[in-house]
Short mmCIF file of C-alpha atoms in Angstrom, two decimals:
data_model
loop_
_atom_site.label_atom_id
_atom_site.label_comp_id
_atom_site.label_asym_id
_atom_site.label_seq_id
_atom_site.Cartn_x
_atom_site.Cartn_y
_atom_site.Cartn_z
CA UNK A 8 -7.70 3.70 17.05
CA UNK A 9 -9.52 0.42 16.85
CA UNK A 10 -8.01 -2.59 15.05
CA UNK A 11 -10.63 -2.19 12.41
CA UNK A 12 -9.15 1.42 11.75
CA UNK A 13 -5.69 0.28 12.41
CA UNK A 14 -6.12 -2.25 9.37
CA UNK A 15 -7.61 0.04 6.87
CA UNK A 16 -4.72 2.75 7.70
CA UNK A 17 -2.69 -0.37 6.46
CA UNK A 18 -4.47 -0.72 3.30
CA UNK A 19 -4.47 2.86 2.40
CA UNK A 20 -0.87 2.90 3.46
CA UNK A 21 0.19 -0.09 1.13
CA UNK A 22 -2.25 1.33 -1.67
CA UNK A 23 -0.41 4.53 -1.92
CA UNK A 24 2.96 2.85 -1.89
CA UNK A 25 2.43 0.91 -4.92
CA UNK A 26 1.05 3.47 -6.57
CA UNK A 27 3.45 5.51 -6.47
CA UNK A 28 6.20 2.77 -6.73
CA UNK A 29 4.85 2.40 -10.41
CA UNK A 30 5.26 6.17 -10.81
CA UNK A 31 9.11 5.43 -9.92
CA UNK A 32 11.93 5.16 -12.81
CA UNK A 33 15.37 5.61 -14.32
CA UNK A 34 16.11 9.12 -15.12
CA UNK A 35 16.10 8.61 -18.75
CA UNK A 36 12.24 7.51 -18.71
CA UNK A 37 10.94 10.53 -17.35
CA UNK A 38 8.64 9.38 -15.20
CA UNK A 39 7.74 11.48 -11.62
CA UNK A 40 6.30 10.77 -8.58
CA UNK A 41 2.71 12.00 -8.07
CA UNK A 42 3.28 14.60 -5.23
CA UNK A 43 -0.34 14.42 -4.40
CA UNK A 44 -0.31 11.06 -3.27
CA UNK A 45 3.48 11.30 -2.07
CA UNK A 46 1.97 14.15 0.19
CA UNK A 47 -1.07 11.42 1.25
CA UNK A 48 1.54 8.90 2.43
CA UNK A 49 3.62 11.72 4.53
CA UNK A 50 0.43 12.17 6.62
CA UNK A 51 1.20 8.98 7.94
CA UNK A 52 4.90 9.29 8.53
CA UNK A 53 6.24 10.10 12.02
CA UNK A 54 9.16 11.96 11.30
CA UNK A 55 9.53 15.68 11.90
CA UNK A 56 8.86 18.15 9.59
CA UNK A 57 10.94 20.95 8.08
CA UNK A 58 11.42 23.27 5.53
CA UNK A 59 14.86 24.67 4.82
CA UNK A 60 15.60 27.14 2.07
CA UNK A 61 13.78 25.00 -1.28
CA UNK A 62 13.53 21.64 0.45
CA UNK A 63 11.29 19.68 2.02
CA UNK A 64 12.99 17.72 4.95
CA UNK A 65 11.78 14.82 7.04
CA UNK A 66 13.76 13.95 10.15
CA UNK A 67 13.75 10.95 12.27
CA UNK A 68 15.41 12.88 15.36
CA UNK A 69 14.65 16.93 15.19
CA UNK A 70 17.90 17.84 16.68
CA UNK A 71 21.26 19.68 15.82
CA UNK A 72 22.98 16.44 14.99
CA UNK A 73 23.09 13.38 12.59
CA UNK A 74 20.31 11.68 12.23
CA UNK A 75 18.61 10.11 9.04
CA UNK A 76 16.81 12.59 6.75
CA UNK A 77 14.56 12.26 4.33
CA UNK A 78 14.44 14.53 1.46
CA UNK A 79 10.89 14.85 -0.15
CA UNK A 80 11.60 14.81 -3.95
CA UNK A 81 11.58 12.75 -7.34
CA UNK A 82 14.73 10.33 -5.79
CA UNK A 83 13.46 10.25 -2.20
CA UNK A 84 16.89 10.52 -1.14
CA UNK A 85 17.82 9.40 3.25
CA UNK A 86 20.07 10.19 4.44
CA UNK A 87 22.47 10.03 7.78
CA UNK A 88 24.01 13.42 8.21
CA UNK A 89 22.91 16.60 9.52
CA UNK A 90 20.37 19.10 8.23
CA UNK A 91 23.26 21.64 7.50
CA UNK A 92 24.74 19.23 5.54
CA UNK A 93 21.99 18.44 3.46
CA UNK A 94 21.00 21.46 2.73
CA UNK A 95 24.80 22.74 1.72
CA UNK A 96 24.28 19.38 -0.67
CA UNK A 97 20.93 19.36 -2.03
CA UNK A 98 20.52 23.08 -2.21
CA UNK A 99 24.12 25.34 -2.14
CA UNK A 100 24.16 28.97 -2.69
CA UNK A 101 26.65 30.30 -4.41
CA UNK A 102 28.99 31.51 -2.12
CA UNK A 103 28.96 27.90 -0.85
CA UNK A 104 29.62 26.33 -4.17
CA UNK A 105 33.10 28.34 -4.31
CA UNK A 106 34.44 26.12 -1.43
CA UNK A 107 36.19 23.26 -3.15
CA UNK A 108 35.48 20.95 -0.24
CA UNK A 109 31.84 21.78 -0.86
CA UNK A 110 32.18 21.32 -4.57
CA UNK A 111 33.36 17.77 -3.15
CA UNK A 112 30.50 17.44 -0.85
CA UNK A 113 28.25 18.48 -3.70
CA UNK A 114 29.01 16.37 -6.10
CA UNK A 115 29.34 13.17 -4.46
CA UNK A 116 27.37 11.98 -1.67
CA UNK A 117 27.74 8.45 -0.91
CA UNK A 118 29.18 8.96 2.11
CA UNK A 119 25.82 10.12 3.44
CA UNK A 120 23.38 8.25 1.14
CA UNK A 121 21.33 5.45 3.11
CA UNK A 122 18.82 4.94 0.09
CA UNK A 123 16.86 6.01 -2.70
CA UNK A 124 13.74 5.82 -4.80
CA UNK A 125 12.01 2.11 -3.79
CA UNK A 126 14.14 1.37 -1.26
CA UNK A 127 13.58 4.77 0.42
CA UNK A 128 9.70 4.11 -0.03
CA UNK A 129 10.00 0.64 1.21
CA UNK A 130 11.28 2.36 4.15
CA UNK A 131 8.78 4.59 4.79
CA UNK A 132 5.79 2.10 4.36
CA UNK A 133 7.47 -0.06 7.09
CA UNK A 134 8.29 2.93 9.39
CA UNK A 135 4.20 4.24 8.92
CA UNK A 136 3.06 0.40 9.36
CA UNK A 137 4.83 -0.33 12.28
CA UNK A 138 3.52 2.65 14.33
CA UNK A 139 -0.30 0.38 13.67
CA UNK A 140 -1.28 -1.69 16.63
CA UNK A 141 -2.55 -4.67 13.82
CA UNK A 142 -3.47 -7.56 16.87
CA UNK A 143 -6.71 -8.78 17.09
CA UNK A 144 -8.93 -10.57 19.07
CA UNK A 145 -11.64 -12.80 18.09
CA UNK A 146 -13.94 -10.27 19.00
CA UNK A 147 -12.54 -7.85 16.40
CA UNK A 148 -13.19 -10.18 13.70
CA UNK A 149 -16.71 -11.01 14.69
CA UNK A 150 -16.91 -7.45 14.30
CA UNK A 151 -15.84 -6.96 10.80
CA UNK A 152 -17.71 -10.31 10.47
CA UNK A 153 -20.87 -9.01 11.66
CA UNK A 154 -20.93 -5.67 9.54
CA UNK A 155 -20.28 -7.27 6.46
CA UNK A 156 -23.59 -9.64 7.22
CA UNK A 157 -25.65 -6.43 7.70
CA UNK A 158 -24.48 -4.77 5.14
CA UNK A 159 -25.48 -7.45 2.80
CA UNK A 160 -28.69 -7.96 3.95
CA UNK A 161 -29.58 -4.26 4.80
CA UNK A 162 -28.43 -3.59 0.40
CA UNK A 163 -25.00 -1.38 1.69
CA UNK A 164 -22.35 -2.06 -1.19
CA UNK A 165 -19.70 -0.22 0.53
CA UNK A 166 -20.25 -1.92 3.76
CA UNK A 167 -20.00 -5.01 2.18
CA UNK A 168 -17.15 -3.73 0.26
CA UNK A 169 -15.12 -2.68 2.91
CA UNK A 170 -15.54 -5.75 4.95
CA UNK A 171 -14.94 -8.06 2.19
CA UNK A 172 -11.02 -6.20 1.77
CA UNK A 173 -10.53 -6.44 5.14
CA UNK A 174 -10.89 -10.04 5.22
CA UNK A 175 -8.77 -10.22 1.98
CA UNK A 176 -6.21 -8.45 3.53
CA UNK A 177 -6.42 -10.69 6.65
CA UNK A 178 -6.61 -13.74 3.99
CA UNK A 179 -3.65 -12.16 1.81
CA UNK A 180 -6.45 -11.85 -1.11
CA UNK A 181 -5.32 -9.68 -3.44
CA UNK A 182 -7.61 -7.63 -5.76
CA UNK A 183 -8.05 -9.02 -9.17
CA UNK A 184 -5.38 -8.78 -12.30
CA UNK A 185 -6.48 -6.83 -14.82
CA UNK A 186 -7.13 -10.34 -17.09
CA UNK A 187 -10.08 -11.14 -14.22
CA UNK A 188 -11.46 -7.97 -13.50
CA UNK A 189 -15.14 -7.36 -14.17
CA UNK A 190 -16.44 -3.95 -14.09
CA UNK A 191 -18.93 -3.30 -10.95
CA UNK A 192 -17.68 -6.44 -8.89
CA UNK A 193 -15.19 -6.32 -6.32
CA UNK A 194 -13.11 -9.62 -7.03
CA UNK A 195 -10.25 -10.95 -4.11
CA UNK A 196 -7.72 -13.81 -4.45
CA UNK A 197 -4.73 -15.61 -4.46
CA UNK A 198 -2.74 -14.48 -7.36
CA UNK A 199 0.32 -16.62 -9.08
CA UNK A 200 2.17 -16.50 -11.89
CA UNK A 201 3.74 -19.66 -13.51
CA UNK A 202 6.67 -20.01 -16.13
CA UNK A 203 5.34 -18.90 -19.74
CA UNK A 204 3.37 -15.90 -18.39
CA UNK A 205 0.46 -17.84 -17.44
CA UNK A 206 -0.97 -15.95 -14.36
CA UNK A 207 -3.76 -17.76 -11.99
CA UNK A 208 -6.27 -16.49 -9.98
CA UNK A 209 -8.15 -18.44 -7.38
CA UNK A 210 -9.58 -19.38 -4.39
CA UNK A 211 -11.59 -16.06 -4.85
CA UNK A 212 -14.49 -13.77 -3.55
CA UNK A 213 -16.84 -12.29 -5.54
CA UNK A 214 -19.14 -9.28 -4.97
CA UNK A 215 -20.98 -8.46 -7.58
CA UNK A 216 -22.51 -4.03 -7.06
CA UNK A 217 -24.88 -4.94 -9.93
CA UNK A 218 -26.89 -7.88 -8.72
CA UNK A 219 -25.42 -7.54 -4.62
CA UNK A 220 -24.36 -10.39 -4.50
CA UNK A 221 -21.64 -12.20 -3.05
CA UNK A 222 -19.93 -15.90 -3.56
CA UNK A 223 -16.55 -17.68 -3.38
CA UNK A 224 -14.91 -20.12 -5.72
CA UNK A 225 -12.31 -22.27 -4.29
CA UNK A 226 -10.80 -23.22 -7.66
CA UNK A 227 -8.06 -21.52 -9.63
CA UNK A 228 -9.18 -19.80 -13.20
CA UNK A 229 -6.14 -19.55 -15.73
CA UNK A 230 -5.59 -16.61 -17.88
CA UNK A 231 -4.80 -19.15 -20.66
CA UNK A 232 -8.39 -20.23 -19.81
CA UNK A 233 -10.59 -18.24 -22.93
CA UNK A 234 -14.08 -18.40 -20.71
CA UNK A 235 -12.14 -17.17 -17.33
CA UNK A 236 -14.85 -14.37 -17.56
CA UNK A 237 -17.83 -16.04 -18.39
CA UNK A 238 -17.12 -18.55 -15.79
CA UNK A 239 -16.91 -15.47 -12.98
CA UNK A 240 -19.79 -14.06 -14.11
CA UNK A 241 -21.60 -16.99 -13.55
CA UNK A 242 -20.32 -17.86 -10.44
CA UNK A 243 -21.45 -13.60 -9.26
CA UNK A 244 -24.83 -14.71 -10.61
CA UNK A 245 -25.50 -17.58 -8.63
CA UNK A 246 -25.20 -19.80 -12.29
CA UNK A 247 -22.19 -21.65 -11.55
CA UNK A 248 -21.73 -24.31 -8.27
CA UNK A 249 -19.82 -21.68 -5.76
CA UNK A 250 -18.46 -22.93 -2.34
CA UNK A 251 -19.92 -20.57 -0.93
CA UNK A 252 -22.84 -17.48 -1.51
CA UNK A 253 -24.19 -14.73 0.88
CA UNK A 254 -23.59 -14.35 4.29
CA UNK A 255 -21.98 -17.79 4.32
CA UNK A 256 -19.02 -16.47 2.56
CA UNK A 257 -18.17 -14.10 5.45
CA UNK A 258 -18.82 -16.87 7.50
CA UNK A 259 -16.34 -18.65 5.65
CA UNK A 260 -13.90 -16.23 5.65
CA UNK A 261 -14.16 -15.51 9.32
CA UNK A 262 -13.60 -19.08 10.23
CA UNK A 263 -9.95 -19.06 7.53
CA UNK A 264 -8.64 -16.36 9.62
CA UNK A 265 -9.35 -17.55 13.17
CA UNK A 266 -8.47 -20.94 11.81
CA UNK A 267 -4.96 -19.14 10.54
CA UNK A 268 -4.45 -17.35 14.36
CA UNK A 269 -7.54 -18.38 16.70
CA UNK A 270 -5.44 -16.17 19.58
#
């Protein structure tokens, strides 16, 4: 794939993890993973797969012995044992269950446990990211640089979209908190949060799908700040003094990131 592809496998790869990370919780709350998008993320997962009897197994070494294993479920359980053993602990018959070794085997299983829930998915994000070729060349980014000019000029919103989160994500830009957000603009930036709950949100990128338009602000806006909004808007409308607008803010943007790694 080409680095351009390689990064947005990234993006869809994080995406799905934190979605579903804030699907995650304690027993007691009731919450469950969406299996939909838990299915979306396995797509990118190298492990083998296998079904044995009512479980879904993913294994890092498809062999006869011990290797880690990943069962597919609400507590995303890995684990370093076998498959038999899994199996005989995650789904016993009931000829198995009369064993009192099993029963001990059954009902306690730290000594196989590597990790659960977030840490599990942490796991898998890394083990799907790190199979991504993500070095570039200047050359790449004059190509994400050069589609995000066209699209611009040539009126395509998601070309200018998609271009605009791949810088972010080059930039570490993340998409707006909910107390910035403006429907039908696509809003990047540093986020913080400071003691009190004050959150800020700034340097930032603007594209605005109503008026196509694009800027940049270099300043931080404070969610203690009452006219945050008013003060994007106008900065999306060309109303407020912007460091940047149009093509010039992918220009700008291109020159942060070679600036950050020129190699």
């Amino acid at each position: 794939m080409s680095y351009k592809e390689n990064l947005l496998t990234k993006i869809a790869i994080d995406r799905l993890v934190k979605s579903i990370a804030n699907a995650i919780g304690p027993v007691e709350s009731g919450k469950r993973i969406d299996k939909t998008q838990l299915k979306q993320l396995m797509t990118y997962f190298p492990w083998s797969h296998r079904q044995e009897r009512d479980l879904e197994l993913y294994l890092e070494n498809d062999g006869t012995g011990t290797t880690r294993i990943l069962v597919l479920d609400n507590d995303l359980t890995i684990y370093r044992t076998t498959v038999d053993d899994v199996v005989l602990r995650k789904s016993p018959t009931v000829k198995e269950m009369v064993s009192i070794r099993n029963a001990i085997k059954i009902l306690n299983d730290k000594d196989v446990v590597v990790s659960k829930k977030e840490t599990s998915l942490r796991t898998i994000q890394s083990i799907c990211i790190d199979r991504l070729d993500l070095s570039y060349t200047v050359a790449d980014i004059e190509d994400i640089f050069r589609q995000g000019v066209a699209s611009l000029e040539n009126g395509y919103a998601e070309g200018v979209a998609e271009s605009l989160m791949l810088f972010a994500e080059l930039l570490g830009l993340e998409p707006a908190p909910r107390r910035f957000s403006l429907r039908h603009h696509d809003l990047y930036g540093k986020v913080a949060e400071k003691p009190g709950g004050e959150v800020t949100f700034g340097p930032l990128v603007i594209f605005s799908r109503v008026n196509h338009t694009l800027a940049c602000l270099e300043t931080a806006l404070s969610s203690r700040d009452k006219g945050r909004l008013d003060v994007l808007k106008a900065v999306a409308e060309g109303e407020a003094g912007a460091a940047a607008t149009g093509p010039a803010v992918f220009d700008l943007m291109k020159a942060k990131v070679l600036a950050a790694d020129p190699q």
